[in-house]
Structures are given as structure tokens and as C-alpha cells.
């Protein structure tokens, strides 16, 4: 059905909505061929997310690693625009779900999009290496020559991010047991070493980079990364919006009043009248 419009599919005898994910009828819910009552209580949140998204069952060990990625990205305080926006919205009299949605809607290519970008690069690099079409260095050169940045490295606050260290430790355990190959984690480290050498300073992998490598190891499609991050950061957004709501403050802006914080740079009233 790929490439067809919904109308073309419908005219050829298909349904208006066609899905391989779920079949919901009276007193029956089938998800990817399994009855929902058989899934409830038997799979974890991360296993269910993977099952819905990919259509395959994730082992308990891999699911624990996937869930660790979700936990790692769950919160980074009001420094994060999505958290700050949700907290501000909670002071403005909107419904609680609207406050949460305000935070979620801040997530995009810039804030929350680095994982998708890093995953796309890692997938493309592995394919190029496997097919003999290139190397990590060549893929990095192509990226930089196109005027693009290499996502997944550096952080405005951390130079030794505890989230990254822990995710690497957990990944290493699965590599040693043969649950994951480790190839994408090695590619990530190769990129880190090459770019560090070129910049003549040590760059560190950030939480987006390690999250990208782990999700590649698990076979998660890169196009789903921003949605997965929204589910992860959504936990923090809910908590922060709720906390702000409980404080009862009204209309809290992005910064306190102060000339040094907000400054008008347009024409003065006198200039306009002259």
C-alpha cells in the first residue's frame, strides 16, 4: 500500500483506515495478533511500546535497556524548554492536559530531535561500511561538507553526564552476553574519537548520542525517535506541570521583571514622531 493515497486504496477495495497494529471490535481487542488480555500483566511498558511500534517481541533484557533510555531522558529540569513551557502553561489557567501538551509541542528538530539525527547517521554509516561504500571518516566528511552538524556529542551543562556513563555500563552487559552486537556503540565511539582529534579537544558523548546508538542496537526506526523521546520527556513534563500547578502561582512568565532581562530595541516614541 506504500505510496498510494487513502482514496486510491479505498477505491481498490481496501478500507479507509488500514492497520496491522490493532483490531478493536465489541468485547475484543487484538494487538499485533495477540489478545490484549494476554498482554496485560505479562509485558512491560517498554516491551509494549516496541511491540506496537516494530511488531516484534523484545526480550526482557533488551526491554530493560530500552526502558533505561526512556528513564534517562525523562527530565532535565526547567533548563529544558519543554519543561519550562509546561510549567508556564500550568500558571495560565489552561487545563492540565493542555499544559502537558504545551511542553510536548516544544519538542522538535532542535529540542528533542538529535536522537533521530544521530540514529540516521549511525544506520547510514553501518550500511556504507557493510557494503564497502565508505568509512566513518568518509561519512563524517560527507556530513560536514553538506554543512550539517554531527549530533550526539557535547552538552551545554555536562562534561561527564552520569546518564551516559550508566547507559554505557548497561549496554556493555548486553554486549558481553550477546544480546546486542555493540556495532552501533562502536561506531558512535569512532565518530567521537575522529571529531575530537579534528577539534583538538576531547568531546564527550551526550545522552542523545548514547540513546541513539542503543535504539539502533535494538532496531528501532530512526523516524520514530522524536515520538519515543516525547514519551520519555513526557514523564518529566507531567511532573513539573503538576508541581507548578500545586503552587497556585498565576501567569508566571519566562523570566522575572527587570530591564537587564527584557530590553526593547526598537524605535523610541520620539524617533517615530520625528
Short mmCIF file of C-alpha atoms in Angstrom, two decimals:
data_model
loop_
_atom_site.label_atom_id
_atom_site.label_comp_id
_atom_site.label_asym_id
_atom_site.label_seq_id
_atom_site.Cartn_x
_atom_site.Cartn_y
_atom_site.Cartn_z
CA UNK A 1 0.00 0.00 0.00
CA UNK A 2 3.05 2.27 0.25
CA UNK A 3 2.74 5.37 -1.91
CA UNK A 4 -0.98 5.03 -2.54
CA UNK A 5 -3.41 7.66 -1.37
CA UNK A 6 -6.13 6.60 1.03
CA UNK A 7 -8.72 7.26 -1.68
CA UNK A 8 -6.93 5.02 -4.20
CA UNK A 9 -6.74 2.22 -1.64
CA UNK A 10 -10.41 2.64 -0.79
CA UNK A 11 -11.45 2.57 -4.43
CA UNK A 12 -9.49 -0.65 -4.98
CA UNK A 13 -11.49 -2.43 -2.29
CA UNK A 14 -9.44 -1.55 0.75
CA UNK A 15 -10.70 0.10 3.92
CA UNK A 16 -10.42 3.83 4.54
CA UNK A 17 -8.17 3.10 7.53
CA UNK A 18 -5.97 0.03 7.25
CA UNK A 19 -3.68 -1.04 10.09
CA UNK A 20 -1.59 -4.03 11.05
CA UNK A 21 -1.43 -2.81 14.66
CA UNK A 22 -4.82 -3.34 16.24
CA UNK A 23 -8.24 -4.84 15.62
CA UNK A 24 -10.83 -3.49 18.05
CA UNK A 25 -14.34 -4.92 17.97
CA UNK A 26 -17.07 -5.42 20.54
CA UNK A 27 -15.58 -7.21 23.56
CA UNK A 28 -12.37 -7.95 21.65
CA UNK A 29 -9.04 -6.13 21.30
CA UNK A 30 -6.34 -7.78 19.21
CA UNK A 31 -2.92 -6.10 19.06
CA UNK A 32 -0.40 -7.40 16.54
CA UNK A 33 -2.15 -10.79 16.62
CA UNK A 34 -2.29 -11.08 20.41
CA UNK A 35 -5.29 -10.63 22.66
CA UNK A 36 -4.90 -7.62 24.91
CA UNK A 37 -5.79 -9.68 27.99
CA UNK A 38 -2.79 -11.90 27.26
CA UNK A 39 -0.52 -8.85 27.09
CA UNK A 40 -1.81 -7.15 30.24
CA UNK A 41 0.33 -8.16 33.19
CA UNK A 42 2.74 -10.10 31.01
CA UNK A 43 4.68 -7.39 29.18
CA UNK A 44 6.34 -4.22 30.43
CA UNK A 45 5.74 -0.70 29.16
CA UNK A 46 8.89 -0.75 27.04
CA UNK A 47 8.05 -4.19 25.61
CA UNK A 48 4.58 -2.98 24.69
CA UNK A 49 5.93 0.19 23.09
CA UNK A 50 8.37 -1.84 20.99
CA UNK A 51 5.71 -4.41 20.11
CA UNK A 52 3.29 -1.72 18.94
CA UNK A 53 5.94 0.15 17.00
CA UNK A 54 8.04 -2.62 15.46
CA UNK A 55 5.68 -5.59 15.66
CA UNK A 56 8.26 -7.83 17.31
CA UNK A 57 8.63 -9.07 20.87
CA UNK A 58 11.52 -7.64 22.83
CA UNK A 59 13.36 -9.88 25.28
CA UNK A 60 13.30 -8.93 28.93
CA UNK A 61 16.97 -7.89 28.93
CA UNK A 62 16.62 -5.76 25.81
CA UNK A 63 13.40 -4.25 27.16
CA UNK A 64 15.21 -3.25 30.34
CA UNK A 65 17.85 -1.47 28.26
CA UNK A 66 15.18 0.24 26.16
CA UNK A 67 13.36 1.33 29.30
CA UNK A 68 16.63 2.69 30.68
CA UNK A 69 16.77 5.04 27.68
CA UNK A 70 13.26 6.24 28.49
CA UNK A 71 14.22 6.84 32.12
CA UNK A 72 17.43 8.66 31.14
CA UNK A 73 15.57 11.20 29.03
CA UNK A 74 12.64 11.71 31.39
CA UNK A 75 13.68 15.00 32.96
CA UNK A 76 16.32 17.71 32.83
CA UNK A 77 14.69 20.42 34.91
CA UNK A 78 13.34 23.84 33.88
CA UNK A 79 16.52 24.46 31.88
CA UNK A 80 14.80 22.38 29.20
CA UNK A 81 12.38 24.47 27.09
CA UNK A 82 9.72 21.74 27.11
CA UNK A 83 9.70 21.64 30.93
CA UNK A 84 9.72 25.44 31.28
CA UNK A 85 6.89 25.82 28.77
CA UNK A 86 4.73 23.24 30.56
CA UNK A 87 5.31 24.97 33.91
CA UNK A 88 4.43 28.38 32.47
CA UNK A 89 1.29 26.98 30.85
CA UNK A 90 0.22 25.49 34.19
CA UNK A 91 0.10 29.03 35.66
CA UNK A 92 -2.11 30.38 32.89
CA UNK A 93 -5.43 28.72 33.70
CA UNK A 94 -5.39 26.15 30.90
CA UNK A 95 -6.44 22.56 31.57
CA UNK A 96 -3.72 20.28 32.91
CA UNK A 97 -3.60 18.22 29.71
CA UNK A 98 -3.13 21.47 27.78
CA UNK A 99 -0.16 22.36 29.97
CA UNK A 100 1.35 18.94 29.27
CA UNK A 101 0.65 19.32 25.54
CA UNK A 102 2.35 22.72 25.58
CA UNK A 103 5.52 21.07 26.81
CA UNK A 104 5.28 18.17 24.36
CA UNK A 105 4.76 20.59 21.48
CA UNK A 106 8.11 22.24 22.24
CA UNK A 107 9.86 19.04 21.17
CA UNK A 108 11.06 19.12 17.58
CA UNK A 109 14.12 19.03 15.37
CA UNK A 110 16.16 21.31 17.66
CA UNK A 111 14.93 20.37 21.15
CA UNK A 112 14.43 16.61 21.09
CA UNK A 113 15.48 15.88 17.52
CA UNK A 114 19.14 14.98 17.99
CA UNK A 115 18.41 11.30 18.64
CA UNK A 116 16.70 10.89 15.28
CA UNK A 117 19.57 12.66 13.52
CA UNK A 118 22.19 10.54 15.25
CA UNK A 119 20.29 7.32 14.53
CA UNK A 120 20.00 8.17 10.84
CA UNK A 121 23.75 8.78 10.65
CA UNK A 122 24.61 5.58 12.52
CA UNK A 123 22.29 3.46 10.35
CA UNK A 124 23.65 5.04 7.15
CA UNK A 125 27.26 4.62 8.28
CA UNK A 126 26.84 0.93 9.12
CA UNK A 127 25.21 0.33 5.74
CA UNK A 128 28.02 2.16 3.93
CA UNK A 129 30.71 0.24 5.83
CA UNK A 130 28.98 -3.13 5.32
CA UNK A 131 28.63 -2.50 1.59
CA UNK A 132 32.18 -1.20 1.21
CA UNK A 133 30.99 2.23 0.13
CA UNK A 134 32.62 4.22 2.87
CA UNK A 135 34.05 4.52 6.35
CA UNK A 136 33.28 6.50 9.49
CA UNK A 137 35.73 9.19 8.37
CA UNK A 138 34.17 9.40 4.91
CA UNK A 139 30.65 9.59 6.31
CA UNK A 140 31.73 12.37 8.67
CA UNK A 141 33.35 14.25 5.77
CA UNK A 142 30.16 13.98 3.71
CA UNK A 143 28.12 15.26 6.63
CA UNK A 144 30.36 18.25 7.31
CA UNK A 145 30.75 19.10 3.62
CA UNK A 146 26.96 19.29 3.40
CA UNK A 147 27.06 21.93 6.14
CA UNK A 148 25.45 19.67 8.73
CA UNK A 149 26.40 19.09 12.36
CA UNK A 150 27.21 15.77 13.98
CA UNK A 151 24.55 15.24 16.66
CA UNK A 152 25.10 13.23 19.83
CA UNK A 153 28.18 14.96 21.24
CA UNK A 154 28.81 17.72 23.77
CA UNK A 155 26.45 19.27 26.28
CA UNK A 156 25.88 22.82 27.49
CA UNK A 157 25.91 21.71 31.14
CA UNK A 158 27.61 18.33 31.48
CA UNK A 159 31.12 17.26 30.55
CA UNK A 160 30.69 13.92 32.33
CA UNK A 161 26.99 13.14 32.03
CA UNK A 162 26.00 10.47 34.59
CA UNK A 163 23.20 9.28 32.31
CA UNK A 164 25.67 8.43 29.57
CA UNK A 165 28.02 6.53 31.86
CA UNK A 166 25.19 4.40 33.22
CA UNK A 167 23.70 3.62 29.80
CA UNK A 168 27.13 2.58 28.52
CA UNK A 169 27.54 0.27 31.52
CA UNK A 170 24.15 -1.36 30.91
CA UNK A 171 24.84 -1.71 27.20
CA UNK A 172 28.19 -3.35 27.85
CA UNK A 173 26.50 -6.05 29.91
CA UNK A 174 24.23 -6.95 26.99
CA UNK A 175 27.15 -6.91 24.55
CA UNK A 176 29.06 -9.35 26.74
CA UNK A 177 26.03 -11.65 26.88
CA UNK A 178 25.47 -11.43 23.13
CA UNK A 179 22.07 -9.76 23.40
CA UNK A 180 23.18 -6.85 21.22
CA UNK A 181 26.06 -6.61 18.76
CA UNK A 182 27.62 -3.39 20.01
CA UNK A 183 28.37 -2.30 16.43
CA UNK A 184 26.46 0.99 16.71
CA UNK A 185 28.06 1.80 20.04
CA UNK A 186 31.47 1.24 18.44
CA UNK A 187 30.55 3.48 15.51
CA UNK A 188 29.48 6.19 17.95
CA UNK A 189 32.84 5.95 19.72
CA UNK A 190 34.66 6.05 16.37
CA UNK A 191 32.85 9.28 15.49
CA UNK A 192 33.75 10.69 18.91
CA UNK A 193 37.43 9.94 18.50
CA UNK A 194 37.65 11.33 14.97
CA UNK A 195 35.81 14.56 15.71
CA UNK A 196 37.79 15.03 18.94
CA UNK A 197 41.05 14.65 17.01
CA UNK A 198 39.96 17.20 14.43
CA UNK A 199 38.85 19.73 17.00
CA UNK A 200 41.94 19.07 19.12
CA UNK A 201 39.85 18.65 22.26
CA UNK A 202 38.05 15.75 23.88
CA UNK A 203 34.37 15.66 23.02
CA UNK A 204 32.01 13.61 25.15
CA UNK A 205 29.03 11.57 24.05
CA UNK A 206 25.79 13.11 25.26
CA UNK A 207 22.54 11.41 26.25
CA UNK A 208 21.15 11.82 22.73
CA UNK A 209 24.15 10.05 21.21
CA UNK A 210 24.09 7.07 23.54
CA UNK A 211 20.28 6.82 23.30
CA UNK A 212 20.59 6.80 19.51
CA UNK A 213 23.20 4.03 19.50
CA UNK A 214 21.18 1.87 21.88
CA UNK A 215 17.98 2.25 19.87
CA UNK A 216 19.89 1.35 16.71
CA UNK A 217 21.16 -1.76 18.50
CA UNK A 218 17.52 -2.65 19.20
CA UNK A 219 16.37 -1.98 15.64
CA UNK A 220 14.13 0.98 16.44
CA UNK A 221 13.33 3.02 13.30
CA UNK A 222 15.00 6.44 13.41
CA UNK A 223 11.81 8.14 12.21
CA UNK A 224 10.13 7.19 15.48
CA UNK A 225 12.83 8.71 17.70
CA UNK A 226 11.14 12.06 18.39
CA UNK A 227 7.93 10.28 19.33
CA UNK A 228 9.79 7.99 21.70
CA UNK A 229 11.58 10.96 23.24
CA UNK A 230 8.21 12.67 23.71
CA UNK A 231 7.05 9.65 25.71
CA UNK A 232 10.26 9.77 27.74
CA UNK A 233 10.36 13.52 28.43
CA UNK A 234 6.57 13.46 28.85
CA UNK A 235 7.09 11.92 32.29
CA UNK A 236 9.08 14.93 33.44
CA UNK A 237 6.68 17.33 31.77
CA UNK A 238 3.73 15.83 33.66
CA UNK A 239 5.58 16.00 36.98
CA UNK A 240 6.80 19.58 36.54
CA UNK A 241 3.45 20.87 35.29
CA UNK A 242 1.73 19.24 38.25
CA UNK A 243 4.23 20.68 40.73
CA UNK A 244 3.79 24.18 39.30
CA UNK A 245 0.01 23.79 39.35
CA UNK A 246 0.11 22.95 43.06
CA UNK A 247 1.98 26.18 43.85
CA UNK A 248 -1.01 28.25 42.71
CA UNK A 249 1.08 30.94 41.04
CA UNK A 250 -0.67 32.85 38.26
CA UNK A 251 0.81 33.84 34.90
CA UNK A 252 4.45 33.06 35.52
CA UNK A 253 6.44 34.42 32.60
CA UNK A 254 9.70 33.14 31.14
CA UNK A 255 11.73 35.50 33.34
CA UNK A 256 11.17 37.99 36.20
CA UNK A 257 10.70 41.70 35.51
CA UNK A 258 13.96 43.52 35.01
CA UNK A 259 15.41 45.82 32.39
CA UNK A 260 18.51 43.66 32.06
CA UNK A 261 16.40 40.64 31.16
CA UNK A 262 13.93 42.15 28.71
CA UNK A 263 15.09 45.14 26.68
CA UNK A 264 13.25 47.00 23.92
CA UNK A 265 15.50 47.53 20.89
CA UNK A 266 13.02 49.21 18.51
CA UNK A 267 12.41 52.84 17.72
CA UNK A 268 11.66 55.27 20.52
CA UNK A 269 8.36 57.15 20.55
CA UNK A 270 10.27 60.38 19.78
CA UNK A 271 12.03 58.83 16.78
CA UNK A 272 8.69 57.62 15.45
CA UNK A 273 7.18 61.11 15.69
CA UNK A 274 10.06 62.92 14.04
#
